[in-house]
Amino acid sequence: MINPNSPLGIFDSGVGGLSVLRAIRQELPAESVLYFADQGHVPYGPRSRGEVRAFSEGITRFLLGFGAKLIVVACNTASAAALHYLRQTFPDVFIVGMEPAVKPAAEHTQTGVVGVLATPATFQGALYASVVERFANGVTLLQDTCPGLVAQIEAGNLDAPETRAILETALRPMLEKGIDTIVLGCTHYPFVIPLIQKIVGAKVRVIDPAPAVARQVERLLEADERWNTSFGPALPALAVRPESAVEGSGTLRFFTSGKPDELANLLPQFLGESGPVEAVIWDSGGVSLSLRLG
Ligand code: DGL
């Protein structure tokens, strides 16, 4: 049973998960959120599975320590490396992850050719292999890891010539092979949808999975509420949505293992709103976290 007044915990290697937070704010404006950006370790994409898994576990523990009622792994790379492991390690916690949206893309494509943009670790993971096996349905998937794109987005360069060059290198060959749909398999990439659309044209559909993830979070919260109302212990005060549900006034609190000022400066651009940003430090083994005080 979860306490509806507790915050959601969301994490990513950096600012990418803000694309998921943005969708959650639209779908669930009353929910308070703790957002963790592991900018001391970004990018996750080229890292080993073991490393990303250890970071993901440390961050999940940290967010649960601050009372998070549900964890959103707002990072495809961390989901590929750690989603299964996190669900085993924290069996009592709702954990929502990301997987490349191959299913809707395969259903939508007319040409039968779909582009998928994601990090190397996401493409190598069992999660991607399973999604392809279950849903690709004979559709040709053209993959690209867009080297350097996460770093450009972390720097706020959403329309810079370097960013455009990376995307053109990935997308031009895909266009020549007839893609009509693009799957964004990295939560950083929705922030460059305007640039992608400039390159590929308005007829190519770009799929951002964030709204579907926000709806999944909502479904889980509602299912938990229904379950508690029907079968749970007699705690009626916990079985209703927070008062703020009516006003849409959930609060935001941010943590970064990088530089708080830099994240604070990017929030208006990426999220259109802001909140306090606190610094956290990893222990030397990259296993546990604590707030950096002062
Ligand atoms: N935002 C991430 C993802 O969805 C991670 C990018 C990275 O750190 O390489 O995959």
Coordinates of C-alpha atoms and ligand atoms in Angstrom, one line a residue:
M1 CA 0.0 0.0 0.0
I2 CA 1.3 3.4 -0.8
N3 CA 0.7 6.7 0.8
P4 CA -0.9 9.0 -1.8
N5 CA 0.6 12.1 -0.2
S6 CA 4.2 10.8 -0.8
P7 CA 6.1 12.0 -3.9
L8 CA 7.0 10.1 -7.0
G9 CA 10.7 9.4 -7.5
I10 CA 12.0 9.8 -11.0
F11 CA 15.6 9.4 -12.2
D12 CA 17.8 9.6 -15.3
S13 CA 21.5 10.0 -16.0
G14 CA 20.7 13.7 -16.5
V15 CA 18.1 16.0 -18.0
G16 CA 16.6 13.3 -20.3
G17 CA 14.1 12.2 -17.7
L18 CA 12.7 15.7 -17.6
S19 CA 10.9 14.7 -20.9
V20 CA 9.1 12.1 -18.8
L21 CA 8.6 14.5 -15.9
R22 CA 7.0 17.0 -18.3
A23 CA 4.4 14.4 -19.4
I24 CA 3.8 13.4 -15.7
R25 CA 3.2 17.0 -14.8
Q26 CA 0.6 17.2 -17.6
E27 CA -1.1 14.0 -16.7
L28 CA -0.8 14.1 -12.9
P29 CA -0.2 17.8 -11.9
A30 CA -1.1 17.1 -8.2
E31 CA 1.7 14.6 -7.7
S32 CA 4.8 15.9 -5.9
V33 CA 8.0 14.7 -7.5
L34 CA 11.6 14.0 -6.5
Y35 CA 13.8 14.1 -9.6
F36 CA 17.3 12.7 -9.5
A37 CA 19.8 13.6 -12.3
D38 CA 23.0 11.5 -12.1
Q39 CA 25.0 14.1 -14.0
G40 CA 28.2 13.0 -12.2
H41 CA 28.0 9.9 -14.3
V42 CA 26.3 11.0 -17.5
P43 CA 26.3 9.6 -20.2
Y44 CA 25.2 6.1 -19.1
G45 CA 25.0 4.9 -22.7
P46 CA 28.6 3.7 -23.2
R47 CA 28.9 2.3 -19.6
S48 CA 28.8 -1.3 -18.6
R49 CA 25.5 -2.9 -17.5
G50 CA 27.0 -3.6 -14.0
E51 CA 27.9 0.0 -13.5
V52 CA 24.5 1.4 -14.6
R53 CA 22.8 -1.2 -12.5
A54 CA 24.7 -0.2 -9.4
F55 CA 24.0 3.5 -10.0
S56 CA 20.3 2.7 -10.5
E57 CA 20.1 0.7 -7.3
G58 CA 21.9 3.5 -5.3
I59 CA 19.5 6.1 -6.7
T60 CA 16.4 4.0 -6.0
R61 CA 17.5 3.5 -2.4
F62 CA 18.1 7.3 -2.1
L63 CA 14.7 8.2 -3.5
L64 CA 12.9 5.6 -1.3
G65 CA 14.8 7.1 1.7
F66 CA 13.2 10.4 0.9
G67 CA 9.8 8.7 0.9
A68 CA 9.2 8.1 -2.8
K69 CA 6.0 6.0 -3.3
L70 CA 6.7 4.8 -6.8
I71 CA 9.9 4.9 -8.9
V72 CA 10.1 5.9 -12.5
V73 CA 13.2 4.8 -14.3
A74 CA 13.0 7.7 -16.8
C75 CA 16.0 6.4 -18.7
N76 CA 16.0 3.7 -21.4
T77 CA 19.6 2.8 -20.7
A78 CA 19.0 2.3 -16.9
S79 CA 15.8 0.4 -17.7
A80 CA 17.8 -1.9 -20.0
A81 CA 20.5 -2.5 -17.4
A82 CA 18.5 -2.6 -14.2
L83 CA 14.7 -2.6 -14.5
H84 CA 14.4 -6.4 -13.9
Y85 CA 17.0 -6.3 -11.1
L86 CA 15.3 -3.3 -9.4
R87 CA 11.9 -5.1 -9.4
Q88 CA 13.6 -8.1 -7.8
T89 CA 15.5 -6.1 -5.3
F90 CA 12.6 -3.9 -4.3
P91 CA 9.6 -6.3 -4.6
D92 CA 7.2 -4.1 -2.7
V93 CA 7.8 -0.9 -4.8
F94 CA 6.0 0.0 -8.0
I95 CA 8.8 0.6 -10.5
V96 CA 7.9 1.9 -14.0
G97 CA 10.5 1.7 -16.7
M98 CA 11.1 2.7 -20.3
E99 CA 11.3 0.5 -23.4
P100 CA 11.7 1.6 -27.0
A101 CA 8.2 2.1 -28.5
V102 CA 8.6 -0.5 -31.3
K103 CA 5.1 -1.7 -30.9
P104 CA 3.2 1.5 -31.8
A105 CA 5.8 2.2 -34.5
A106 CA 5.3 -1.2 -36.1
E107 CA 1.6 -0.7 -36.0
H108 CA 1.8 2.8 -37.6
T109 CA 4.4 2.4 -40.3
Q110 CA 3.1 2.3 -43.9
T111 CA 6.5 1.8 -45.5
G112 CA 7.6 -1.0 -43.2
V113 CA 10.8 0.8 -42.3
V114 CA 11.3 2.4 -38.9
G115 CA 14.2 4.3 -37.4
V116 CA 15.2 3.7 -33.8
L117 CA 17.5 6.1 -31.9
A118 CA 18.9 4.9 -28.6
T119 CA 22.2 4.4 -26.7
P120 CA 24.5 1.5 -27.3
A121 CA 23.6 0.0 -24.0
T122 CA 19.9 0.1 -24.8
F123 CA 20.4 -1.7 -28.1
Q124 CA 22.6 -4.4 -26.5
G125 CA 20.1 -5.1 -23.7
A126 CA 17.7 -8.0 -23.4
L127 CA 14.8 -5.6 -23.1
Y128 CA 15.3 -4.2 -26.6
A129 CA 15.8 -7.8 -28.0
S130 CA 12.5 -8.8 -26.4
V131 CA 10.6 -5.8 -27.7
V132 CA 11.9 -6.4 -31.2
E133 CA 11.0 -10.1 -31.0
R134 CA 7.5 -9.5 -29.7
F135 CA 6.5 -6.4 -31.7
A136 CA 8.6 -5.8 -34.8
N137 CA 6.4 -8.1 -36.9
G138 CA 8.5 -8.2 -40.0
V139 CA 9.1 -4.4 -40.0
T140 CA 12.7 -3.3 -40.8
L141 CA 14.3 -1.5 -37.9
L142 CA 17.2 0.8 -38.7
Q143 CA 19.2 1.7 -35.5
D144 CA 21.5 4.5 -34.7
T145 CA 23.3 5.4 -31.4
C146 CA 23.7 9.1 -32.3
P147 CA 27.2 9.5 -30.6
G148 CA 27.6 12.8 -28.8
L149 CA 23.9 13.7 -28.9
V150 CA 23.3 13.2 -25.1
A151 CA 26.2 15.5 -24.3
Q152 CA 24.8 18.2 -26.6
I153 CA 21.4 18.0 -25.0
E154 CA 22.9 18.0 -21.5
A155 CA 24.6 21.3 -22.5
G156 CA 21.3 22.8 -23.6
N157 CA 22.3 22.8 -27.3
L158 CA 19.0 21.8 -28.7
D159 CA 19.4 23.6 -32.0
A160 CA 23.1 24.0 -32.5
P161 CA 25.0 23.1 -35.7
E162 CA 26.8 20.2 -33.9
T163 CA 23.5 18.8 -32.7
R164 CA 22.0 19.1 -36.2
A165 CA 25.1 17.4 -37.7
I166 CA 24.8 14.4 -35.4
L167 CA 21.1 14.0 -36.2
E168 CA 21.7 14.4 -40.0
T169 CA 24.4 11.7 -39.9
A170 CA 21.9 9.4 -38.3
L171 CA 18.7 10.3 -40.1
R172 CA 19.8 10.9 -43.8
P173 CA 20.6 7.3 -44.5
M174 CA 17.4 6.2 -42.8
L175 CA 15.4 8.6 -45.0
E176 CA 17.0 7.1 -48.1
K177 CA 15.9 3.7 -47.0
G178 CA 12.3 4.9 -46.6
I179 CA 11.5 5.4 -42.9
D180 CA 8.2 7.0 -42.1
T181 CA 8.4 6.6 -38.3
I182 CA 11.1 7.3 -35.7
V183 CA 11.2 5.7 -32.3
L184 CA 13.0 7.8 -29.6
G185 CA 14.6 5.2 -27.4
C186 CA 16.4 7.6 -25.2
T187 CA 14.6 10.1 -22.9
H188 CA 17.0 12.9 -23.8
Y189 CA 15.9 12.9 -27.5
P190 CA 12.4 14.3 -27.2
F191 CA 14.0 17.6 -26.6
V192 CA 15.3 17.7 -30.1
I193 CA 12.0 16.6 -31.8
P194 CA 11.7 20.1 -33.4
L195 CA 15.2 19.7 -35.0
I196 CA 14.5 16.1 -36.0
Q197 CA 11.2 17.1 -37.6
K198 CA 13.1 19.9 -39.5
I199 CA 15.4 17.3 -40.9
V200 CA 13.0 14.5 -41.7
G201 CA 9.9 16.6 -42.6
A202 CA 6.5 16.7 -41.1
K203 CA 5.3 13.5 -42.8
V204 CA 7.6 11.3 -40.7
R205 CA 6.1 10.5 -37.3
V206 CA 8.3 10.8 -34.3
I207 CA 7.2 8.7 -31.3
D208 CA 8.0 10.1 -27.8
P209 CA 7.0 7.4 -25.2
A210 CA 6.7 9.9 -22.3
P211 CA 2.9 10.4 -22.4
A212 CA 2.4 6.6 -22.4
V213 CA 4.7 6.3 -19.3
A214 CA 2.8 9.0 -17.5
R215 CA -0.5 7.2 -18.2
Q216 CA 1.1 4.0 -16.8
V217 CA 2.1 5.8 -13.6
E218 CA -1.5 7.1 -13.3
R219 CA -2.9 3.5 -13.9
L220 CA -0.7 2.1 -11.1
L221 CA -1.7 4.8 -8.7
E222 CA -5.4 4.4 -9.4
A223 CA -5.1 0.6 -9.2
D224 CA -3.4 0.9 -5.8
E225 CA -6.1 3.3 -4.6
R226 CA -8.9 1.0 -5.8
W227 CA -7.3 -2.0 -4.2
N228 CA -6.9 -0.2 -0.9
T229 CA -10.5 1.1 -1.0
S230 CA -11.8 -2.4 -1.7
F231 CA -9.5 -4.7 0.2
G232 CA -7.0 -2.7 2.2
P233 CA -6.8 -2.1 5.9
A234 CA -9.1 0.5 7.3
L235 CA -7.0 3.6 6.6
P236 CA -9.5 5.8 4.7
A237 CA -7.2 8.8 5.0
L238 CA -4.7 7.1 2.8
A239 CA -7.2 5.8 0.3
V240 CA -8.0 9.1 -1.2
R241 CA -6.0 11.3 -3.6
P242 CA -4.2 14.3 -2.0
E243 CA -6.1 17.5 -1.4
S244 CA -3.9 19.1 -4.0
A245 CA -5.4 16.8 -6.7
V246 CA -8.1 19.4 -7.1
E247 CA -5.7 22.3 -7.5
G248 CA -2.8 20.6 -9.3
S249 CA -0.2 21.9 -6.9
G250 CA 2.3 19.0 -6.6
T251 CA 5.8 20.2 -5.6
L252 CA 9.1 19.6 -7.4
R253 CA 12.4 18.9 -5.7
F254 CA 15.6 18.1 -7.7
F255 CA 18.8 16.3 -6.9
T256 CA 22.0 16.1 -9.0
S257 CA 25.3 14.4 -8.6
G258 CA 26.6 17.1 -11.0
K259 CA 26.5 20.8 -10.6
P260 CA 23.2 22.1 -9.1
D261 CA 23.6 25.6 -10.7
E262 CA 23.9 24.1 -14.1
L263 CA 20.8 21.9 -13.7
A264 CA 18.8 24.9 -12.2
N265 CA 19.7 27.0 -15.2
L266 CA 18.4 24.3 -17.6
L267 CA 15.1 23.6 -15.9
P268 CA 13.1 26.5 -17.4
Q269 CA 14.3 25.6 -20.9
F270 CA 13.6 21.8 -20.5
L271 CA 10.6 21.8 -18.1
G272 CA 9.1 25.3 -18.2
E273 CA 9.1 25.3 -14.4
S274 CA 11.6 24.9 -11.6
G275 CA 12.2 23.9 -8.0
P276 CA 15.0 23.6 -5.5
V277 CA 18.1 21.8 -6.8
E278 CA 20.3 20.0 -4.2
A279 CA 23.7 18.5 -4.6
V280 CA 24.3 14.8 -3.8
I281 CA 27.6 12.9 -3.6
W282 CA 28.3 9.3 -4.4
D283 CA 30.6 7.3 -2.0
S284 CA 33.8 6.3 -3.6
G285 CA 32.4 2.9 -4.8
G286 CA 29.5 4.5 -6.6
V287 CA 27.0 2.6 -4.5
S288 CA 25.4 4.9 -2.0
L289 CA 24.5 8.6 -1.9
S290 CA 24.2 11.4 0.5
L291 CA 23.2 15.0 0.4
R292 CA 26.1 17.4 0.1
L293 CA 25.5 19.9 2.8
G294 CA 26.4 23.5 2.7
Ligands
DGL1 N1 18.4 9.4 -21.0 C1 19.0 8.2 -21.2 C2 18.3 7.1 -21.9 O1 17.1 7.2 -22.0 C3 20.4 8.0 -21.0 C4 21.4 8.7 -21.9 C5 22.8 8.5 -21.4 O2 23.1 8.8 -20.3 O3 23.6 8.0 -22.2 O4 18.8 6.2 -22.4

